[in-house]
XYZ file of C-alpha atoms in Angstrom:
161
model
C 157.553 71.404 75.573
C 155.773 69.445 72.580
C 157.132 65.674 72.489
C 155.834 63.801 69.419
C 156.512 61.112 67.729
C 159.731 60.525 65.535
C 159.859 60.310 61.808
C 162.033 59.590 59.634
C 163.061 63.196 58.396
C 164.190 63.414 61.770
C 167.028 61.374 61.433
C 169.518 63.823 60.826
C 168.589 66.096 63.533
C 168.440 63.316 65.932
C 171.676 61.716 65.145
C 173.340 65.813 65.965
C 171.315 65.456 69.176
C 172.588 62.111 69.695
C 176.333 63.261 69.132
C 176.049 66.145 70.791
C 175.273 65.128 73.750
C 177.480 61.864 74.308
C 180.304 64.343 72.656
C 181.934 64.345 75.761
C 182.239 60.117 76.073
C 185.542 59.317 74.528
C 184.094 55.650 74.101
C 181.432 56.772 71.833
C 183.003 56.532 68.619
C 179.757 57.227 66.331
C 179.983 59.749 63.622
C 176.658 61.914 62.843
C 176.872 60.118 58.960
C 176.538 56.618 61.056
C 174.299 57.732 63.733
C 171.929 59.372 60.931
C 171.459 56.205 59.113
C 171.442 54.347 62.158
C 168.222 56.312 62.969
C 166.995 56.585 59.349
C 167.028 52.446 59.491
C 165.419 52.504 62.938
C 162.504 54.541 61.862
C 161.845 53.639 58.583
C 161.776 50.186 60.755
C 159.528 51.690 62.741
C 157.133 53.050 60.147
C 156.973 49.859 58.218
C 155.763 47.606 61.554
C 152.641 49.852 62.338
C 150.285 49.514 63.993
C 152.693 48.356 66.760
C 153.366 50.884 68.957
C 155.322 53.679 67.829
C 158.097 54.094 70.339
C 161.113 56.337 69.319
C 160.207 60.177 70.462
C 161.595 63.669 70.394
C 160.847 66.571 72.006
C 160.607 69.928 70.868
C 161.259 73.631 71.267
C 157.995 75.529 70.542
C 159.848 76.721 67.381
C 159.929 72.929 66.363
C 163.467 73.017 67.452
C 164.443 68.950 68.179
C 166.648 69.127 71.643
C 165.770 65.698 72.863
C 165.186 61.889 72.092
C 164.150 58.663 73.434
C 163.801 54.892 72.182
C 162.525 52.100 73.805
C 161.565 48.688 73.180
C 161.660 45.045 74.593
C 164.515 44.445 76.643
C 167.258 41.947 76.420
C 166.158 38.926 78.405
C 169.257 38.707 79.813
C 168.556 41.915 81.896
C 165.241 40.219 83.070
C 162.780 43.163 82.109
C 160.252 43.310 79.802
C 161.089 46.791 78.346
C 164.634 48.953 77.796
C 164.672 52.343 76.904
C 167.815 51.759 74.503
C 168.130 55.778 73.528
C 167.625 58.806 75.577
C 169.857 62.022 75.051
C 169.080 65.229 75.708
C 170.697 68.447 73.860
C 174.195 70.293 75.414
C 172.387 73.294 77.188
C 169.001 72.163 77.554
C 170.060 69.596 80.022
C 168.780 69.642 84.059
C 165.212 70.941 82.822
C 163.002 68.599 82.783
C 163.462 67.116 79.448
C 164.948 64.020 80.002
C 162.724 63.183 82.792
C 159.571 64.465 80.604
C 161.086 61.983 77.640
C 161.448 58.726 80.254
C 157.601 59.303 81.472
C 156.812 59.733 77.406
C 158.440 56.395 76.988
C 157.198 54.739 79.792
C 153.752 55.623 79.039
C 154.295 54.093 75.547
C 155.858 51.107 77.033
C 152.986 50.379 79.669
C 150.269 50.839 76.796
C 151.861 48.339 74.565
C 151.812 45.708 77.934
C 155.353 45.876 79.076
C 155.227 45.963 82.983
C 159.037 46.515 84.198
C 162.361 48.793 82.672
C 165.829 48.818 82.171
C 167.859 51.596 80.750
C 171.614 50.788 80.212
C 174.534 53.673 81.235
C 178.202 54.251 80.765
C 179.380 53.698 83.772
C 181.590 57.185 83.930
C 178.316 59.303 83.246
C 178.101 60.124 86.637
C 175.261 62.858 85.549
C 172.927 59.964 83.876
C 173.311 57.605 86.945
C 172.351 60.164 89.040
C 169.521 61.078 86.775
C 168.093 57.483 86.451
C 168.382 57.669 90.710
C 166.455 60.791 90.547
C 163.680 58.831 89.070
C 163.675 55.894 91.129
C 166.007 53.806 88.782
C 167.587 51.408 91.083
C 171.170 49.928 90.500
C 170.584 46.548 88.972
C 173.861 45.095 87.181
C 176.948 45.505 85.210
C 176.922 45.310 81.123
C 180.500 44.185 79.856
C 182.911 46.082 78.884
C 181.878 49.739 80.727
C 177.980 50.115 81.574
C 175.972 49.290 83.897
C 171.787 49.063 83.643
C 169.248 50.733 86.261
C 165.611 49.504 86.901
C 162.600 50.012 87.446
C 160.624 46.686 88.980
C 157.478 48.713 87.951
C 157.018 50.483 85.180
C 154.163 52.475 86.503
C 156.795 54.253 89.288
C 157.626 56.330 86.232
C 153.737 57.517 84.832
């Protein structure tokens, strides 16, 4: 499965990923015309601060068919990490095979080569199937984020390459 880097074409196809799979969330209350230019903005952002790493990702079908994304970046301080993966969602369907996890390592990898030497990614704390995914990975429990997440780490950033 090809993961490349994200443009900014791939907004629109990102921001049906993105719905898609938090769809079943009744707290996320993003529409595909918001998340769209949310990630139009975000890469465009991207694009104009090169050569800093690029580090927004999807991964593909071998058809070129987008069923999976990932963002990071530097963390809030307040979680006391140097780097957050702040996006991650994986298409309905294609979920439990190997994407996600093959999209975190992407990220990581990114993360480490720009310097950043710890992780956080942040969670709803009803999506039982993402805490037990960031677990699966060696994500350890780390904190609650007001009003309904909570955050996992990862001390090392290298556990995940």
């Amino acid at each position: 499965m090809p993961i490349r880097y994200a443009l900014p074409p791939d907004a629109d196809v990102m921001a049906e990923v993105t719905c898609a799979a938090f769809a079943e969330f009744e707290d996320f209350d993003v529409t595909r015309e918001q998340s769209t230019a949310n990630w139009h903005r975000n890469l465009l952002g991207e694009a104009a601060e090169r050569p800093r790493p690029h580090h927004t990702r999807v991964a593909e079908l071998p058809d070129g068919t987008v069923i999976g994304l990932v963002m990071g970046g530097p963390a809030d301080p307040e979680l006391g990490h140097d780097a957050e993966i702040y996006a991650l969602a994986v298409r309905p369907g294609h979920q439990g095979h190997g994407h996600g996890r093959a999209l975190v390592r992407a990220a990581a990898a990114d993360l480490s080569a720009d310097g950043f030497g710890s992780l956080v990614i942040r969670v709803l704390a009803v999506n039982e199937r993402a805490r037990r995914f960031y677990t699966s990975l060696g994500g350890v429990l780390a904190g609650e984020v007001p009003p309904d997440g909570v955050f996992y780490s990862w001390p090392e950033i290298a556990a995940l390459l």
